[in-house]
């Protein structure tokens, strides 16, 4: 008896409807090359779309849980700090074994920055970072390893498409310093098609502010509003939103759609709308005290 053939399920497909995108692409396989996933980063890495306690420091603007006393830098620091600043910050919070592991990993990456065999040694260290440094320091450790390896756009793409969600975040945080031109935009665009809020937060950093065109950037802002990513994560928001009448129209339409559906309008939407044209934005109606 012959059995009907069935198509395999698409990995990483989102189940939630998103009016701003048609699919999510946070999978572990590079569909362009057919290569499989890289070694797992260890049980300490959170699953994509989740937030582990202690991933951000007090006072950061990124989404997620804040743990009092943690020494892990926030997302703004990850994207903007120099390697020296980031290394000083991270190593201060690691215990001796983790500090020694990170030092050796950075030395290896600096000594052997290219690809050796099927996978380079520094890529293996990126996969180990969660287990070796703990979830609160893993993102920063991975960014440092990418810096030490002097990863170019091709290497970053390989790590991104073959990596876990945590490894993808590190690539996005490292882009502003490692890729001066627009070659890394496909990675940002891929991240913006997901509903993983931590990946989205990493995607709308300084590299996106520098290289996304106006149309893409506007949709990135709306994607943040749709998924609940605070707009504080959007780099250069004040400058890029200023005087953007098309963004104002899109925000107004989105607010009207939510209101018509009986849903609340995110407070961040009003904030961004005010940025588009402060003098022309009507103030909220005064409360009726009867």
PDB file of C-alpha atoms in Angstrom:
ATOM      1  CA  UNK A   1       0.000   0.000   0.000  1.00  0.00           C
ATOM      2  CA  UNK A   2       1.295   3.391  -0.859  1.00  0.00           C
ATOM      3  CA  UNK A   3       0.915   6.175   1.624  1.00  0.00           C
ATOM      4  CA  UNK A   4       0.360   9.802   0.706  1.00  0.00           C
ATOM      5  CA  UNK A   5       3.495  11.892   1.166  1.00  0.00           C
ATOM      6  CA  UNK A   6       3.296  14.725   3.622  1.00  0.00           C
ATOM      7  CA  UNK A   7       5.334  17.895   3.651  1.00  0.00           C
ATOM      8  CA  UNK A   8       7.381  18.591   6.758  1.00  0.00           C
ATOM      9  CA  UNK A   9       6.189  21.384   8.974  1.00  0.00           C
ATOM     10  CA  UNK A  10       7.915  24.676   8.429  1.00  0.00           C
ATOM     11  CA  UNK A  11      10.317  25.228  11.318  1.00  0.00           C
ATOM     12  CA  UNK A  12      10.007  28.428  13.289  1.00  0.00           C
ATOM     13  CA  UNK A  13       6.596  29.410  11.920  1.00  0.00           C
ATOM     14  CA  UNK A  14       4.670  31.844  14.057  1.00  0.00           C
ATOM     15  CA  UNK A  15       1.209  30.923  15.205  1.00  0.00           C
ATOM     16  CA  UNK A  16       0.143  34.444  16.114  1.00  0.00           C
ATOM     17  CA  UNK A  17      -1.212  36.669  13.358  1.00  0.00           C
ATOM     18  CA  UNK A  18       0.924  39.712  12.651  1.00  0.00           C
ATOM     19  CA  UNK A  19      -0.445  42.326  10.259  1.00  0.00           C
ATOM     20  CA  UNK A  20       3.036  43.695   9.619  1.00  0.00           C
ATOM     21  CA  UNK A  21       4.734  40.538   8.391  1.00  0.00           C
ATOM     22  CA  UNK A  22       3.865  37.294   6.702  1.00  0.00           C
ATOM     23  CA  UNK A  23       6.173  34.938   8.532  1.00  0.00           C
ATOM     24  CA  UNK A  24       8.832  34.530  11.186  1.00  0.00           C
ATOM     25  CA  UNK A  25      12.262  33.132  10.440  1.00  0.00           C
ATOM     26  CA  UNK A  26      13.860  32.310  13.761  1.00  0.00           C
ATOM     27  CA  UNK A  27      14.944  28.780  12.868  1.00  0.00           C
ATOM     28  CA  UNK A  28      18.153  26.923  13.530  1.00  0.00           C
ATOM     29  CA  UNK A  29      18.825  25.988   9.907  1.00  0.00           C
ATOM     30  CA  UNK A  30      20.205  28.187   7.156  1.00  0.00           C
ATOM     31  CA  UNK A  31      17.662  27.691   4.388  1.00  0.00           C
ATOM     32  CA  UNK A  32      19.937  29.307   1.824  1.00  0.00           C
ATOM     33  CA  UNK A  33      22.749  26.817   2.298  1.00  0.00           C
ATOM     34  CA  UNK A  34      20.910  23.835   3.769  1.00  0.00           C
ATOM     35  CA  UNK A  35      23.352  23.634   6.645  1.00  0.00           C
ATOM     36  CA  UNK A  36      22.123  22.356   9.943  1.00  0.00           C
ATOM     37  CA  UNK A  37      22.123  23.873  13.391  1.00  0.00           C
ATOM     38  CA  UNK A  38      25.279  24.593  15.274  1.00  0.00           C
ATOM     39  CA  UNK A  39      26.004  22.920  18.606  1.00  0.00           C
ATOM     40  CA  UNK A  40      23.554  23.886  21.317  1.00  0.00           C
ATOM     41  CA  UNK A  41      24.749  26.643  23.596  1.00  0.00           C
ATOM     42  CA  UNK A  42      23.787  24.726  26.704  1.00  0.00           C
ATOM     43  CA  UNK A  43      20.850  24.550  29.063  1.00  0.00           C
ATOM     44  CA  UNK A  44      21.498  27.999  30.479  1.00  0.00           C
ATOM     45  CA  UNK A  45      20.424  29.711  27.266  1.00  0.00           C
ATOM     46  CA  UNK A  46      16.771  30.783  27.286  1.00  0.00           C
ATOM     47  CA  UNK A  47      14.516  29.641  24.503  1.00  0.00           C
ATOM     48  CA  UNK A  48      13.755  32.177  21.765  1.00  0.00           C
ATOM     49  CA  UNK A  49      10.974  34.512  22.769  1.00  0.00           C
ATOM     50  CA  UNK A  50      11.606  34.147  26.497  1.00  0.00           C
ATOM     51  CA  UNK A  51      13.364  36.415  28.941  1.00  0.00           C
ATOM     52  CA  UNK A  52      15.605  35.123  31.672  1.00  0.00           C
ATOM     53  CA  UNK A  53      15.887  36.939  34.974  1.00  0.00           C
ATOM     54  CA  UNK A  54      19.023  39.008  35.222  1.00  0.00           C
ATOM     55  CA  UNK A  55      19.477  39.707  31.530  1.00  0.00           C
ATOM     56  CA  UNK A  56      19.416  43.465  31.942  1.00  0.00           C
ATOM     57  CA  UNK A  57      20.794  45.813  34.504  1.00  0.00           C
ATOM     58  CA  UNK A  58      18.734  48.328  36.486  1.00  0.00           C
ATOM     59  CA  UNK A  59      17.962  51.434  34.512  1.00  0.00           C
ATOM     60  CA  UNK A  60      18.175  49.902  31.049  1.00  0.00           C
ATOM     61  CA  UNK A  61      15.408  50.522  28.574  1.00  0.00           C
ATOM     62  CA  UNK A  62      15.217  47.062  27.093  1.00  0.00           C
ATOM     63  CA  UNK A  63      12.334  44.706  27.762  1.00  0.00           C
ATOM     64  CA  UNK A  64      12.743  41.864  30.163  1.00  0.00           C
ATOM     65  CA  UNK A  65      13.205  41.258  33.834  1.00  0.00           C
ATOM     66  CA  UNK A  66      15.542  43.420  35.859  1.00  0.00           C
ATOM     67  CA  UNK A  67      17.437  41.751  38.650  1.00  0.00           C
ATOM     68  CA  UNK A  68      18.676  44.027  41.435  1.00  0.00           C
ATOM     69  CA  UNK A  69      22.430  43.895  41.760  1.00  0.00           C
ATOM     70  CA  UNK A  70      23.150  42.203  38.445  1.00  0.00           C
ATOM     71  CA  UNK A  71      26.292  43.329  36.655  1.00  0.00           C
ATOM     72  CA  UNK A  72      25.114  42.455  33.175  1.00  0.00           C
ATOM     73  CA  UNK A  73      25.008  45.417  30.795  1.00  0.00           C
ATOM     74  CA  UNK A  74      21.728  46.322  29.154  1.00  0.00           C
ATOM     75  CA  UNK A  75      21.006  46.160  25.472  1.00  0.00           C
ATOM     76  CA  UNK A  76      22.037  49.762  24.872  1.00  0.00           C
ATOM     77  CA  UNK A  77      25.470  48.989  26.321  1.00  0.00           C
ATOM     78  CA  UNK A  78      25.801  45.804  24.283  1.00  0.00           C
ATOM     79  CA  UNK A  79      25.252  47.682  21.048  1.00  0.00           C
ATOM     80  CA  UNK A  80      27.126  50.887  21.856  1.00  0.00           C
ATOM     81  CA  UNK A  81      29.996  50.070  24.241  1.00  0.00           C
ATOM     82  CA  UNK A  82      33.517  49.627  22.941  1.00  0.00           C
ATOM     83  CA  UNK A  83      34.992  46.131  23.317  1.00  0.00           C
ATOM     84  CA  UNK A  84      37.274  47.357  26.117  1.00  0.00           C
ATOM     85  CA  UNK A  85      34.368  48.873  28.057  1.00  0.00           C
ATOM     86  CA  UNK A  86      32.250  45.791  27.552  1.00  0.00           C
ATOM     87  CA  UNK A  87      35.034  43.434  28.626  1.00  0.00           C
ATOM     88  CA  UNK A  88      35.714  45.425  31.812  1.00  0.00           C
ATOM     89  CA  UNK A  89      32.016  45.407  32.652  1.00  0.00           C
ATOM     90  CA  UNK A  90      31.522  41.700  32.031  1.00  0.00           C
ATOM     91  CA  UNK A  91      34.658  40.319  33.633  1.00  0.00           C
ATOM     92  CA  UNK A  92      33.899  42.242  36.818  1.00  0.00           C
ATOM     93  CA  UNK A  93      30.755  40.164  37.242  1.00  0.00           C
ATOM     94  CA  UNK A  94      32.183  36.733  36.408  1.00  0.00           C
ATOM     95  CA  UNK A  95      33.659  34.262  38.848  1.00  0.00           C
ATOM     96  CA  UNK A  96      37.241  33.042  38.366  1.00  0.00           C
ATOM     97  CA  UNK A  97      36.452  29.963  36.194  1.00  0.00           C
ATOM     98  CA  UNK A  98      34.165  31.942  33.888  1.00  0.00           C
ATOM     99  CA  UNK A  99      36.635  34.813  33.694  1.00  0.00           C
ATOM    100  CA  UNK A 100      39.405  32.406  32.738  1.00  0.00           C
ATOM    101  CA  UNK A 101      37.230  30.727  30.119  1.00  0.00           C
ATOM    102  CA  UNK A 102      36.318  34.064  28.552  1.00  0.00           C
ATOM    103  CA  UNK A 103      39.953  35.175  28.459  1.00  0.00           C
ATOM    104  CA  UNK A 104      40.972  31.969  26.678  1.00  0.00           C
ATOM    105  CA  UNK A 105      38.019  32.221  24.276  1.00  0.00           C
ATOM    106  CA  UNK A 106      38.953  35.775  23.322  1.00  0.00           C
ATOM    107  CA  UNK A 107      42.613  34.850  22.865  1.00  0.00           C
ATOM    108  CA  UNK A 108      41.632  31.930  20.617  1.00  0.00           C
ATOM    109  CA  UNK A 109      39.334  34.125  18.555  1.00  0.00           C
ATOM    110  CA  UNK A 110      42.016  36.771  18.119  1.00  0.00           C
ATOM    111  CA  UNK A 111      44.643  34.177  17.146  1.00  0.00           C
ATOM    112  CA  UNK A 112      42.399  32.231  14.749  1.00  0.00           C
ATOM    113  CA  UNK A 113      39.798  34.647  13.380  1.00  0.00           C
ATOM    114  CA  UNK A 114      39.064  32.789  10.166  1.00  0.00           C
ATOM    115  CA  UNK A 115      37.224  29.546   9.545  1.00  0.00           C
ATOM    116  CA  UNK A 116      39.226  26.376  10.213  1.00  0.00           C
ATOM    117  CA  UNK A 117      37.480  23.209   9.120  1.00  0.00           C
ATOM    118  CA  UNK A 118      33.682  22.921   9.107  1.00  0.00           C
ATOM    119  CA  UNK A 119      33.434  25.365  12.005  1.00  0.00           C
ATOM    120  CA  UNK A 120      35.901  27.747  13.610  1.00  0.00           C
ATOM    121  CA  UNK A 121      36.950  27.435  17.233  1.00  0.00           C
ATOM    122  CA  UNK A 122      35.498  30.824  18.136  1.00  0.00           C
ATOM    123  CA  UNK A 123      32.079  29.751  16.841  1.00  0.00           C
ATOM    124  CA  UNK A 124      32.217  26.804  19.220  1.00  0.00           C
ATOM    125  CA  UNK A 125      33.013  29.175  22.059  1.00  0.00           C
ATOM    126  CA  UNK A 126      30.007  31.319  21.137  1.00  0.00           C
ATOM    127  CA  UNK A 127      27.862  28.210  21.472  1.00  0.00           C
ATOM    128  CA  UNK A 128      29.360  27.488  24.915  1.00  0.00           C
ATOM    129  CA  UNK A 129      28.979  30.996  26.321  1.00  0.00           C
ATOM    130  CA  UNK A 130      25.627  30.468  28.013  1.00  0.00           C
ATOM    131  CA  UNK A 131      26.868  27.442  29.925  1.00  0.00           C
ATOM    132  CA  UNK A 132      30.244  28.959  30.778  1.00  0.00           C
ATOM    133  CA  UNK A 133      29.257  32.514  31.682  1.00  0.00           C
ATOM    134  CA  UNK A 134      25.629  32.149  32.731  1.00  0.00           C
ATOM    135  CA  UNK A 135      22.588  33.684  31.039  1.00  0.00           C
ATOM    136  CA  UNK A 136      23.119  37.121  32.567  1.00  0.00           C
ATOM    137  CA  UNK A 137      26.530  37.505  30.902  1.00  0.00           C
ATOM    138  CA  UNK A 138      26.227  35.274  27.830  1.00  0.00           C
ATOM    139  CA  UNK A 139      25.072  37.958  25.372  1.00  0.00           C
ATOM    140  CA  UNK A 140      27.998  40.210  26.247  1.00  0.00           C
ATOM    141  CA  UNK A 141      30.490  37.342  26.123  1.00  0.00           C
ATOM    142  CA  UNK A 142      29.310  36.396  22.633  1.00  0.00           C
ATOM    143  CA  UNK A 143      29.576  39.990  21.430  1.00  0.00           C
ATOM    144  CA  UNK A 144      33.143  40.137  22.756  1.00  0.00           C
ATOM    145  CA  UNK A 145      34.065  36.900  20.979  1.00  0.00           C
ATOM    146  CA  UNK A 146      32.679  38.235  17.697  1.00  0.00           C
ATOM    147  CA  UNK A 147      34.751  41.391  18.165  1.00  0.00           C
ATOM    148  CA  UNK A 148      37.900  39.392  18.954  1.00  0.00           C
ATOM    149  CA  UNK A 149      37.366  37.221  15.868  1.00  0.00           C
ATOM    150  CA  UNK A 150      36.959  40.345  13.737  1.00  0.00           C
ATOM    151  CA  UNK A 151      33.906  38.716  12.194  1.00  0.00           C
ATOM    152  CA  UNK A 152      32.929  40.254   8.878  1.00  0.00           C
ATOM    153  CA  UNK A 153      29.475  40.297   7.292  1.00  0.00           C
ATOM    154  CA  UNK A 154      29.902  36.802   5.862  1.00  0.00           C
ATOM    155  CA  UNK A 155      30.983  35.290   9.183  1.00  0.00           C
ATOM    156  CA  UNK A 156      28.218  37.109  11.056  1.00  0.00           C
ATOM    157  CA  UNK A 157      25.651  35.798   8.584  1.00  0.00           C
ATOM    158  CA  UNK A 158      26.893  32.251   9.098  1.00  0.00           C
ATOM    159  CA  UNK A 159      26.665  32.550  12.882  1.00  0.00           C
ATOM    160  CA  UNK A 160      23.241  34.170  12.649  1.00  0.00           C
ATOM    161  CA  UNK A 161      21.578  31.703  10.309  1.00  0.00           C
ATOM    162  CA  UNK A 162      23.073  28.623  11.955  1.00  0.00           C
ATOM    163  CA  UNK A 163      22.749  29.852  15.523  1.00  0.00           C
ATOM    164  CA  UNK A 164      20.231  29.830  18.320  1.00  0.00           C
ATOM    165  CA  UNK A 165      18.116  32.841  19.189  1.00  0.00           C
ATOM    166  CA  UNK A 166      20.697  33.895  21.782  1.00  0.00           C
ATOM    167  CA  UNK A 167      23.517  33.709  19.238  1.00  0.00           C
ATOM    168  CA  UNK A 168      21.464  35.701  16.765  1.00  0.00           C
ATOM    169  CA  UNK A 169      20.983  38.441  19.324  1.00  0.00           C
ATOM    170  CA  UNK A 170      24.748  38.674  19.810  1.00  0.00           C
ATOM    171  CA  UNK A 171      25.265  39.062  16.069  1.00  0.00           C
ATOM    172  CA  UNK A 172      22.754  41.901  15.920  1.00  0.00           C
ATOM    173  CA  UNK A 173      24.364  43.656  18.883  1.00  0.00           C
ATOM    174  CA  UNK A 174      27.803  43.323  17.260  1.00  0.00           C
ATOM    175  CA  UNK A 175      26.772  44.671  13.843  1.00  0.00           C
ATOM    176  CA  UNK A 176      27.271  48.414  14.544  1.00  0.00           C
ATOM    177  CA  UNK A 177      30.985  47.964  15.256  1.00  0.00           C
ATOM    178  CA  UNK A 178      31.859  45.159  12.852  1.00  0.00           C
ATOM    179  CA  UNK A 179      29.993  46.030   9.651  1.00  0.00           C
ATOM    180  CA  UNK A 180      30.362  49.663   8.571  1.00  0.00           C
ATOM    181  CA  UNK A 181      28.209  49.308   5.464  1.00  0.00           C
ATOM    182  CA  UNK A 182      24.725  47.928   4.752  1.00  0.00           C
ATOM    183  CA  UNK A 183      25.880  44.323   4.213  1.00  0.00           C
ATOM    184  CA  UNK A 184      24.322  43.245   7.512  1.00  0.00           C
ATOM    185  CA  UNK A 185      20.838  44.514   6.672  1.00  0.00           C
ATOM    186  CA  UNK A 186      19.494  41.070   5.664  1.00  0.00           C
ATOM    187  CA  UNK A 187      20.070  39.931   9.248  1.00  0.00           C
ATOM    188  CA  UNK A 188      18.168  42.891  10.674  1.00  0.00           C
ATOM    189  CA  UNK A 189      15.353  42.344   8.182  1.00  0.00           C
ATOM    190  CA  UNK A 190      15.173  38.668   9.132  1.00  0.00           C
ATOM    191  CA  UNK A 191      14.961  39.508  12.841  1.00  0.00           C
ATOM    192  CA  UNK A 192      12.195  42.028  12.168  1.00  0.00           C
ATOM    193  CA  UNK A 193      10.096  39.265  10.623  1.00  0.00           C
ATOM    194  CA  UNK A 194      10.006  37.375  13.924  1.00  0.00           C
ATOM    195  CA  UNK A 195       7.817  37.878  16.975  1.00  0.00           C
ATOM    196  CA  UNK A 196      10.719  37.142  19.348  1.00  0.00           C
ATOM    197  CA  UNK A 197      10.767  40.323  21.440  1.00  0.00           C
ATOM    198  CA  UNK A 198      14.383  39.903  22.531  1.00  0.00           C
ATOM    199  CA  UNK A 199      15.507  39.474  18.935  1.00  0.00           C
ATOM    200  CA  UNK A 200      13.439  42.484  17.882  1.00  0.00           C
ATOM    201  CA  UNK A 201      15.033  44.554  20.638  1.00  0.00           C
ATOM    202  CA  UNK A 202      18.483  43.687  19.321  1.00  0.00           C
ATOM    203  CA  UNK A 203      17.417  44.360  15.732  1.00  0.00           C
ATOM    204  CA  UNK A 204      16.282  47.968  16.250  1.00  0.00           C
ATOM    205  CA  UNK A 205      19.603  49.156  17.648  1.00  0.00           C
ATOM    206  CA  UNK A 206      22.178  51.565  16.174  1.00  0.00           C
ATOM    207  CA  UNK A 207      22.816  49.498  13.031  1.00  0.00           C
ATOM    208  CA  UNK A 208      19.141  49.620  12.047  1.00  0.00           C
ATOM    209  CA  UNK A 209      18.972  53.335  12.788  1.00  0.00           C
ATOM    210  CA  UNK A 210      21.945  53.876  10.509  1.00  0.00           C
ATOM    211  CA  UNK A 211      21.002  51.673   7.570  1.00  0.00           C
ATOM    212  CA  UNK A 212      17.257  50.918   7.397  1.00  0.00           C
ATOM    213  CA  UNK A 213      15.486  53.035   4.819  1.00  0.00           C
ATOM    214  CA  UNK A 214      12.501  55.140   5.878  1.00  0.00           C
ATOM    215  CA  UNK A 215       9.901  52.558   4.863  1.00  0.00           C
ATOM    216  CA  UNK A 216      11.622  49.682   6.673  1.00  0.00           C
ATOM    217  CA  UNK A 217      12.317  51.782   9.743  1.00  0.00           C
ATOM    218  CA  UNK A 218       8.682  52.883  10.079  1.00  0.00           C
ATOM    219  CA  UNK A 219       7.526  49.283   9.939  1.00  0.00           C
ATOM    220  CA  UNK A 220      10.145  48.355  12.531  1.00  0.00           C
ATOM    221  CA  UNK A 221       8.641  50.950  14.896  1.00  0.00           C
ATOM    222  CA  UNK A 222       5.154  49.568  14.298  1.00  0.00           C
ATOM    223  CA  UNK A 223       6.450  46.046  14.855  1.00  0.00           C
ATOM    224  CA  UNK A 224       7.722  47.121  18.263  1.00  0.00           C
ATOM    225  CA  UNK A 225       4.302  48.549  19.112  1.00  0.00           C
ATOM    226  CA  UNK A 226       2.566  45.402  17.880  1.00  0.00           C
ATOM    227  CA  UNK A 227       4.742  43.023  19.895  1.00  0.00           C
ATOM    228  CA  UNK A 228       5.116  45.133  23.024  1.00  0.00           C
ATOM    229  CA  UNK A 229       8.806  45.983  22.639  1.00  0.00           C
ATOM    230  CA  UNK A 230       9.297  49.373  24.369  1.00  0.00           C
ATOM    231  CA  UNK A 231      10.198  52.049  21.846  1.00  0.00           C
ATOM    232  CA  UNK A 232      13.088  53.022  24.122  1.00  0.00           C
ATOM    233  CA  UNK A 233      14.867  50.123  22.406  1.00  0.00           C
ATOM    234  CA  UNK A 234      14.663  51.912  19.023  1.00  0.00           C
ATOM    235  CA  UNK A 235      17.979  53.681  18.492  1.00  0.00           C
ATOM    236  CA  UNK A 236      17.884  57.302  17.317  1.00  0.00           C
ATOM    237  CA  UNK A 237      14.085  57.354  17.636  1.00  0.00           C
ATOM    238  CA  UNK A 238      13.779  61.068  18.370  1.00  0.00           C
ATOM    239  CA  UNK A 239      15.844  62.087  15.351  1.00  0.00           C
ATOM    240  CA  UNK A 240      14.330  59.692  12.818  1.00  0.00           C
ATOM    241  CA  UNK A 241      10.724  60.239  13.895  1.00  0.00           C
ATOM    242  CA  UNK A 242      10.951  64.029  13.832  1.00  0.00           C
ATOM    243  CA  UNK A 243       8.819  65.510  11.070  1.00  0.00           C
ATOM    244  CA  UNK A 244       7.899  62.091   9.648  1.00  0.00           C
ATOM    245  CA  UNK A 245       4.361  62.686   8.463  1.00  0.00           C
ATOM    246  CA  UNK A 246       4.084  59.226   6.906  1.00  0.00           C
ATOM    247  CA  UNK A 247       4.962  57.600  10.229  1.00  0.00           C
ATOM    248  CA  UNK A 248       2.340  59.817  11.877  1.00  0.00           C
ATOM    249  CA  UNK A 249      -0.262  58.598   9.392  1.00  0.00           C
ATOM    250  CA  UNK A 250       0.651  54.963   9.993  1.00  0.00           C
ATOM    251  CA  UNK A 251       0.488  55.409  13.754  1.00  0.00           C
ATOM    252  CA  UNK A 252      -2.870  57.150  13.537  1.00  0.00           C
ATOM    253  CA  UNK A 253      -4.295  54.390  11.334  1.00  0.00           C
ATOM    254  CA  UNK A 254      -2.960  51.713  13.680  1.00  0.00           C
ATOM    255  CA  UNK A 255      -4.488  53.459  16.693  1.00  0.00           C
ATOM    256  CA  UNK A 256      -7.836  53.735  14.896  1.00  0.00           C
ATOM    257  CA  UNK A 257      -7.777  50.027  14.027  1.00  0.00           C
ATOM    258  CA  UNK A 258      -7.130  49.042  17.634  1.00  0.00           C
ATOM    259  CA  UNK A 259      -9.802  51.405  18.930  1.00  0.00           C
ATOM    260  CA  UNK A 260     -12.355  50.059  16.451  1.00  0.00           C
ATOM    261  CA  UNK A 261     -11.530  46.520  17.585  1.00  0.00           C
ATOM    262  CA  UNK A 262     -12.052  47.469  21.225  1.00  0.00           C
ATOM    263  CA  UNK A 263      -8.372  47.109  22.057  1.00  0.00           C
ATOM    264  CA  UNK A 264      -6.181  49.513  23.980  1.00  0.00           C
ATOM    265  CA  UNK A 265      -3.733  51.767  22.186  1.00  0.00           C
ATOM    266  CA  UNK A 266      -0.148  51.380  23.480  1.00  0.00           C
ATOM    267  CA  UNK A 267       1.070  54.403  25.409  1.00  0.00           C
ATOM    268  CA  UNK A 268       4.285  54.262  23.376  1.00  0.00           C
ATOM    269  CA  UNK A 269       2.268  54.981  20.248  1.00  0.00           C
ATOM    270  CA  UNK A 270       1.236  58.397  21.563  1.00  0.00           C
ATOM    271  CA  UNK A 271       4.827  59.073  22.518  1.00  0.00           C
ATOM    272  CA  UNK A 272       6.120  58.349  19.009  1.00  0.00           C
ATOM    273  CA  UNK A 273       3.242  60.285  17.450  1.00  0.00           C
ATOM    274  CA  UNK A 274       4.237  63.309  19.504  1.00  0.00           C
ATOM    275  CA  UNK A 275       7.798  62.975  18.234  1.00  0.00           C
ATOM    276  CA  UNK A 276       6.676  63.105  14.597  1.00  0.00           C
ATOM    277  CA  UNK A 277       5.368  66.677  14.915  1.00  0.00           C
ATOM    278  CA  UNK A 278       5.152  67.941  18.499  1.00  0.00           C
ATOM    279  CA  UNK A 279       3.396  71.280  17.857  1.00  0.00           C
ATOM    280  CA  UNK A 280       0.720  69.697  15.642  1.00  0.00           C
ATOM    281  CA  UNK A 281      -0.055  66.716  17.871  1.00  0.00           C
ATOM    282  CA  UNK A 282      -3.292  67.331  19.798  1.00  0.00           C
ATOM    283  CA  UNK A 283      -3.093  66.989  23.544  1.00  0.00           C
ATOM    284  CA  UNK A 284      -5.134  64.369  25.372  1.00  0.00           C
ATOM    285  CA  UNK A 285      -8.678  65.553  26.228  1.00  0.00           C
ATOM    286  CA  UNK A 286      -9.146  66.814  29.749  1.00  0.00           C
ATOM    287  CA  UNK A 287     -10.978  64.525  32.135  1.00  0.00           C
ATOM    288  CA  UNK A 288     -14.681  65.250  32.651  1.00  0.00           C
ATOM    289  CA  UNK A 289     -15.126  65.846  36.357  1.00  0.00           C
ATOM    290  CA  UNK A 290     -18.882  66.414  35.981  1.00  0.00           C
TER     291      UNK A 290
END
